[in-house]
mmCIF file of C-alpha atoms in Angstrom:
data_model
loop_
_atom_site.group_PDB
_atom_site.id
_atom_site.type_symbol
_atom_site.label_atom_id
_atom_site.label_comp_id
_atom_site.label_asym_id
_atom_site.label_seq_id
_atom_site.Cartn_x
_atom_site.Cartn_y
_atom_site.Cartn_z
ATOM 1 C CA MET A 21 21.749 13.996 21.542
ATOM 2 C CA ASN A 22 23.944 11.436 23.515
ATOM 3 C CA THR A 23 27.429 11.424 22.030
ATOM 4 C CA GLU A 24 28.748 8.118 23.375
ATOM 5 C CA TYR A 25 30.625 6.461 20.675
ATOM 6 C CA ASN A 26 33.143 3.852 20.243
ATOM 7 C CA ILE A 27 36.207 4.072 18.144
ATOM 8 C CA TYR A 28 38.557 1.030 16.785
ATOM 9 C CA PRO A 29 40.973 -0.028 13.980
ATOM 10 C CA LEU A 30 39.649 -2.231 10.920
ATOM 11 C CA GLY A 31 42.743 -3.888 9.804
ATOM 12 C CA ASP A 32 45.797 -1.560 8.587
ATOM 13 C CA SER A 33 43.802 0.971 6.634
ATOM 14 C CA GLY A 34 40.205 0.969 8.181
ATOM 15 C CA ILE A 35 38.592 2.682 11.391
ATOM 16 C CA VAL A 36 35.286 2.254 12.877
ATOM 17 C CA VAL A 37 33.178 4.469 14.441
ATOM 18 C CA SER A 38 30.260 2.548 16.404
ATOM 19 C CA PHE A 39 27.325 4.577 17.961
ATOM 20 C CA GLY A 40 25.742 1.549 19.854
ATOM 21 C CA GLU A 41 24.979 -2.033 19.843
ATOM 22 C CA VAL A 42 21.132 -2.159 19.144
ATOM 23 C CA ILE A 43 19.107 -1.042 16.032
ATOM 24 C CA HIS A 44 17.190 1.986 16.936
ATOM 25 C CA PRO A 45 16.079 5.343 15.238
ATOM 26 C CA ALA A 46 18.105 7.347 17.552
ATOM 27 C CA ILE A 47 21.344 5.539 16.830
ATOM 28 C CA HIS A 48 20.580 5.486 13.162
ATOM 29 C CA THR A 49 20.104 9.379 13.580
ATOM 30 C CA LYS A 50 23.620 9.759 15.076
ATOM 31 C CA VAL A 51 24.871 7.581 11.956
ATOM 32 C CA GLN A 52 23.454 9.975 9.511
ATOM 33 C CA GLN A 53 24.475 13.028 11.294
ATOM 34 C CA PHE A 54 28.142 11.412 11.359
ATOM 35 C CA ILE A 55 27.758 10.818 7.297
ATOM 36 C CA ALA A 56 26.685 14.246 6.690
ATOM 37 C CA THR A 57 29.591 15.844 8.699
ATOM 38 C CA LEU A 58 31.971 13.628 6.896
ATOM 39 C CA GLU A 59 30.835 14.343 3.767
ATOM 40 C CA ALA A 60 31.293 18.185 4.415
ATOM 41 C CA ASN A 61 34.803 17.905 6.097
ATOM 42 C CA ARG A 62 36.236 14.955 3.808
ATOM 43 C CA PHE A 63 40.254 14.942 4.872
ATOM 44 C CA GLU A 64 42.997 13.437 2.785
ATOM 45 C CA GLY A 65 43.510 9.918 2.638
ATOM 46 C CA ILE A 66 39.616 8.739 2.890
ATOM 47 C CA ILE A 67 38.906 6.170 0.082
ATOM 48 C CA GLU A 68 35.129 5.583 1.036
ATOM 49 C CA TYR A 69 33.001 5.141 4.284
ATOM 50 C CA VAL A 70 30.312 2.391 4.336
ATOM 51 C CA PRO A 71 27.375 3.011 6.986
ATOM 52 C CA ALA A 72 25.607 0.226 8.971
ATOM 53 C CA PHE A 73 22.795 0.053 11.535
ATOM 54 C CA THR A 74 24.987 1.187 14.586
ATOM 55 C CA THR A 75 28.660 1.663 12.864
ATOM 56 C CA VAL A 76 30.170 3.850 10.140
ATOM 57 C CA THR A 77 33.452 2.322 8.586
ATOM 58 C CA ILE A 78 35.844 4.623 7.267
ATOM 59 C CA TYR A 79 38.637 3.346 4.489
ATOM 60 C CA TYR A 80 41.841 5.149 4.142
ATOM 61 C CA LYS A 81 45.111 5.064 2.383
ATOM 62 C CA PRO A 82 48.007 4.921 4.923
ATOM 63 C CA SER A 83 50.636 6.494 2.679
ATOM 64 C CA ASN A 84 48.138 9.357 1.842
ATOM 65 C CA VAL A 85 47.528 10.402 5.441
ATOM 66 C CA ALA A 86 49.719 13.477 6.553
ATOM 67 C CA ASN A 87 52.527 11.805 8.862
ATOM 68 C CA ARG A 88 53.352 12.861 11.972
ATOM 69 C CA VAL A 89 56.483 12.425 14.407
ATOM 70 C CA GLY A 90 55.601 9.637 16.716
ATOM 71 C CA LYS A 91 52.132 9.385 15.352
ATOM 72 C CA THR A 92 50.563 6.066 13.262
ATOM 73 C CA PRO A 93 48.187 6.557 10.117
ATOM 74 C CA TYR A 94 45.532 4.754 12.684
ATOM 75 C CA GLU A 95 46.199 7.465 15.254
ATOM 76 C CA ILE A 96 45.976 10.578 12.945
ATOM 77 C CA VAL A 97 42.934 9.447 11.333
ATOM 78 C CA LYS A 98 41.524 8.612 14.860
ATOM 79 C CA ASN A 99 42.238 12.099 15.634
ATOM 80 C CA LYS A 100 40.484 13.682 12.641
ATOM 81 C CA VAL A 101 37.351 11.362 13.171
ATOM 82 C CA GLU A 102 37.102 12.577 17.046
ATOM 83 C CA ALA A 103 37.323 16.236 15.990
ATOM 84 C CA LEU A 104 34.519 15.690 13.379
ATOM 85 C CA LEU A 105 32.225 14.002 16.251
ATOM 86 C CA GLN A 106 32.585 17.107 18.082
ATOM 87 C CA LEU A 107 30.983 18.836 15.067
ATOM 88 C CA LEU A 108 27.556 16.514 15.209
ATOM 89 C CA LYS A 109 24.439 18.432 16.073
ATOM 90 C CA THR A 110 23.438 17.929 19.923
ATOM 91 C CA GLU A 111 19.715 18.251 19.365
ATOM 92 C CA GLY A 112 17.200 17.556 16.850
ATOM 93 C CA GLU A 113 16.716 14.841 14.574
ATOM 94 C CA SER A 114 17.469 14.409 10.870
ATOM 95 C CA THR A 115 14.618 14.796 8.393
ATOM 96 C CA SER A 116 13.687 11.825 6.452
ATOM 97 C CA ARG A 117 12.401 11.722 2.856
ATOM 98 C CA ILE A 118 9.311 10.024 2.504
ATOM 99 C CA VAL A 119 9.068 7.943 -0.338
ATOM 100 C CA GLU A 120 5.750 6.238 -1.566
ATOM 101 C CA ILE A 121 5.992 2.516 -2.697
ATOM 102 C CA PRO A 122 3.019 1.328 -4.440
ATOM 103 C CA VAL A 123 2.534 -2.412 -4.064
ATOM 104 C CA CYS A 124 -0.191 -4.714 -5.244
ATOM 105 C CA TYR A 125 -0.670 -7.288 -2.865
ATOM 106 C CA GLY A 126 -1.679 -10.884 -3.512
ATOM 107 C CA HIS A 127 -2.676 -12.361 -6.768
ATOM 108 C CA GLU A 128 0.273 -13.698 -8.624
ATOM 109 C CA PHE A 129 2.197 -10.789 -7.390
ATOM 110 C CA GLY A 130 1.903 -12.025 -3.855
ATOM 111 C CA PRO A 131 1.891 -15.886 -3.791
ATOM 112 C CA ASP A 132 2.555 -16.307 0.087
ATOM 113 C CA LEU A 133 -0.087 -13.631 1.225
ATOM 114 C CA ASP A 134 -2.831 -16.389 2.047
ATOM 115 C CA HIS A 135 -0.054 -18.395 4.020
ATOM 116 C CA VAL A 136 1.015 -15.335 6.003
ATOM 117 C CA ALA A 137 -2.930 -14.717 6.740
ATOM 118 C CA HIS A 138 -3.387 -18.101 7.845
ATOM 119 C CA TYR A 139 -0.409 -18.212 9.920
ATOM 120 C CA HIS A 140 -1.530 -15.299 12.066
ATOM 121 C CA GLN A 141 -5.228 -16.082 11.948
ATOM 122 C CA LEU A 142 -6.093 -13.166 10.109
ATOM 123 C CA THR A 143 -7.880 -12.153 7.007
ATOM 124 C CA GLU A 144 -5.793 -10.971 3.923
ATOM 125 C CA GLU A 145 -7.261 -7.872 4.082
ATOM 126 C CA GLU A 146 -5.666 -7.436 7.619
ATOM 127 C CA ILE A 147 -2.327 -8.336 6.904
ATOM 128 C CA ILE A 148 -2.351 -5.695 3.831
ATOM 129 C CA LYS A 149 -3.966 -2.998 6.078
ATOM 130 C CA ILE A 150 -1.400 -3.729 9.125
ATOM 131 C CA HIS A 151 1.449 -3.935 6.434
ATOM 132 C CA SER A 152 0.642 -0.539 4.611
ATOM 133 C CA SER A 153 -0.314 1.245 7.904
ATOM 134 C CA GLU A 154 3.065 1.438 9.166
ATOM 135 C CA ASP A 155 6.127 4.063 8.156
ATOM 136 C CA TYR A 156 9.470 2.048 7.557
ATOM 137 C CA LEU A 157 12.951 3.553 8.210
ATOM 138 C CA VAL A 158 15.639 2.479 5.736
ATOM 139 C CA TYR A 159 18.613 1.937 7.916
ATOM 140 C CA MET A 160 20.861 0.968 4.891
ATOM 141 C CA ILE A 161 21.270 -0.510 1.550
ATOM 142 C CA GLY A 162 22.967 -3.804 0.980
ATOM 143 C CA PHE A 163 22.942 -7.365 0.133
ATOM 144 C CA ALA A 164 21.905 -6.370 -3.692
ATOM 145 C CA PRO A 165 22.224 -2.923 -5.353
ATOM 146 C CA GLY A 166 19.235 -0.927 -4.071
ATOM 147 C CA PHE A 167 17.979 -3.515 -1.484
ATOM 148 C CA PRO A 168 16.417 -1.704 1.812
ATOM 149 C CA TYR A 169 17.180 -2.834 5.223
ATOM 150 C CA LEU A 170 13.931 -1.659 6.753
ATOM 151 C CA GLY A 171 12.642 -1.466 10.238
ATOM 152 C CA GLY A 172 9.412 -0.468 11.644
ATOM 153 C CA MET A 173 7.293 -3.590 10.645
ATOM 154 C CA ASN A 174 4.415 -4.261 12.994
ATOM 155 C CA LYS A 175 5.409 -7.529 15.071
ATOM 156 C CA ARG A 176 2.341 -9.178 14.450
ATOM 157 C CA LEU A 177 3.159 -9.676 11.143
ATOM 158 C CA ALA A 178 6.320 -11.680 11.961
ATOM 159 C CA THR A 179 6.492 -14.957 9.741
ATOM 160 C CA PRO A 180 9.518 -17.185 9.722
ATOM 161 C CA ARG A 181 11.127 -17.664 6.323
ATOM 162 C CA LYS A 182 10.353 -20.389 3.854
ATOM 163 C CA GLY A 183 12.132 -23.820 4.672
ATOM 164 C CA ASN A 184 13.205 -24.206 1.145
ATOM 165 C CA PRO A 185 14.290 -21.014 -0.460
ATOM 166 C CA GLN A 186 13.183 -20.425 -4.027
ATOM 167 C CA ALA A 187 15.492 -20.239 -6.907
ATOM 168 C CA ALA A 188 14.235 -16.568 -8.050
ATOM 169 C CA ILE A 189 12.223 -14.086 -6.258
ATOM 170 C CA PRO A 190 10.787 -11.652 -8.848
ATOM 171 C CA LYS A 191 12.034 -8.052 -9.330
ATOM 172 C CA GLY A 192 9.736 -5.750 -6.824
ATOM 173 C CA SER A 193 8.764 -8.540 -4.636
ATOM 174 C CA VAL A 194 7.831 -7.352 -1.550
ATOM 175 C CA GLY A 195 8.183 -9.809 1.237
ATOM 176 C CA ILE A 196 8.443 -10.762 4.924
ATOM 177 C CA ALA A 197 11.157 -12.457 6.830
ATOM 178 C CA GLY A 198 11.021 -13.022 10.412
ATOM 179 C CA GLU A 199 10.339 -9.592 11.947
ATOM 180 C CA GLN A 200 11.721 -7.878 8.658
ATOM 181 C CA THR A 201 10.264 -6.724 5.766
ATOM 182 C CA GLY A 202 11.736 -5.558 2.473
ATOM 183 C CA ILE A 203 11.718 -5.411 -1.379
ATOM 184 C CA TYR A 204 13.625 -7.285 -3.897
ATOM 185 C CA PRO A 205 15.580 -4.947 -6.316
ATOM 186 C CA LEU A 206 16.647 -7.540 -8.483
ATOM 187 C CA GLU A 207 15.525 -11.005 -9.276
ATOM 188 C CA THR A 208 17.482 -12.961 -6.907
ATOM 189 C CA PRO A 209 17.235 -16.458 -4.914
ATOM 190 C CA GLY A 210 15.403 -15.986 -1.754
ATOM 191 C CA GLY A 211 13.438 -17.087 1.287
ATOM 192 C CA TRP A 212 11.156 -14.584 2.092
ATOM 193 C CA GLN A 213 7.323 -15.189 2.401
ATOM 194 C CA ILE A 214 6.386 -12.987 -0.930
ATOM 195 C CA ILE A 215 3.130 -10.968 0.013
ATOM 196 C CA GLY A 216 2.785 -8.212 -3.072
ATOM 197 C CA ARG A 217 5.109 -6.259 -5.904
ATOM 198 C CA THR A 218 5.789 -3.005 -6.609
ATOM 199 C CA PRO A 219 6.153 -1.730 -10.264
ATOM 200 C CA LEU A 220 8.823 0.704 -9.539
ATOM 201 C CA SER A 221 12.423 -0.079 -10.025
ATOM 202 C CA LEU A 222 14.602 0.402 -7.118
ATOM 203 C CA PHE A 223 17.997 -0.076 -9.255
ATOM 204 C CA LYS A 224 18.244 1.291 -12.552
ATOM 205 C CA PRO A 225 22.085 1.266 -13.344
ATOM 206 C CA LEU A 226 22.090 3.094 -16.421
ATOM 207 C CA ASP A 227 20.382 6.238 -14.673
ATOM 208 C CA GLN A 228 22.415 9.045 -13.254
ATOM 209 C CA LYS A 229 21.214 8.001 -9.736
ATOM 210 C CA PRO A 230 20.835 4.494 -10.074
ATOM 211 C CA VAL A 231 19.243 3.545 -6.763
ATOM 212 C CA LEU A 232 15.895 4.865 -5.635
ATOM 213 C CA LEU A 233 16.253 4.390 -1.874
ATOM 214 C CA LYS A 234 18.925 5.701 0.637
ATOM 215 C CA ALA A 235 19.379 5.200 4.250
ATOM 216 C CA GLY A 236 17.599 7.562 6.281
ATOM 217 C CA ASP A 237 14.408 7.450 3.656
ATOM 218 C CA CYS A 238 10.985 6.759 5.336
ATOM 219 C CA ILE A 239 8.882 4.428 3.163
ATOM 220 C CA ARG A 240 5.205 3.816 2.757
ATOM 221 C CA PHE A 241 3.614 1.261 1.227
ATOM 222 C CA ILE A 242 0.477 2.165 -0.736
ATOM 223 C CA PRO A 243 -2.167 -0.656 -1.619
ATOM 224 C CA ILE A 244 -2.813 -0.685 -5.588
ATOM 225 C CA THR A 245 -4.784 -2.624 -7.585
ATOM 226 C CA LYS A 246 -3.567 -5.011 -10.323
ATOM 227 C CA GLU A 247 -4.976 -2.655 -13.082
ATOM 228 C CA GLU A 248 -3.123 0.295 -11.260
ATOM 229 C CA TYR A 249 0.094 -2.129 -11.038
ATOM 230 C CA VAL A 250 -0.007 -2.913 -14.934
ATOM 231 C CA ALA A 251 -0.403 0.963 -15.821
ATOM 232 C CA GLN A 252 2.415 1.934 -13.365
ATOM 233 C CA LYS A 253 4.545 -0.806 -14.883
ATOM 234 C CA GLU A 254 4.545 0.501 -18.300
ATOM 235 C CA GLY A 255 5.274 4.232 -16.962
ATOM 236 C CA ASP A 256 8.238 2.966 -15.199
ATOM 237 C CA HIS A 257 11.061 2.921 -17.870
ATOM 238 C CA GLU A 258 13.161 -0.541 -17.229
ATOM 239 C CA TYR A 259 17.063 -1.015 -18.360
#
């Protein structure tokens, strides 16, 4: 594995490790491997770490970093980070957990499916087939609790956002915005083209593990009928 990286400070209590400049599965693998190595070798002073598409930001408490003559807290943390980077795997890729997400496309659950089909001069059935034929990599979780930033959508489905965002997109809605597709874990405002909805809850705040998905997961959308949606919705406990 290519071990090129860049390290730089973020304020007086943060350090950023950058593995590249573009969103790519190979860089995502480096991010995930570094997170695993960091978690297994946490050092004194770490408050938290935040992974993103191409970087991992580590926040630390300067007063808790072991002091050495002539070295600043940042220099000490940077040395520790560089040592951890040497522990990364040199070959092979991380194994992704496959998560199947049932989706009822169209109808009242996907009011914009017709627009997306007309935009691309395809049938609704063709849009559904293309959208559900891909495997999507979860690069990171953000924006809202449990919201997955996905990569892997077929560019044939790329559709501009709505000109006028909606005040409330229903929880579980599956949408397209530009070259991205995603799932709304909560009811929030949004301007994505909504093509379907999942009966699964991506965020259950009272669960021991409140967020269903995590970075590194592989998502597969499974088309279901309206009847199957209702049955699965009733079996997925809400909070």
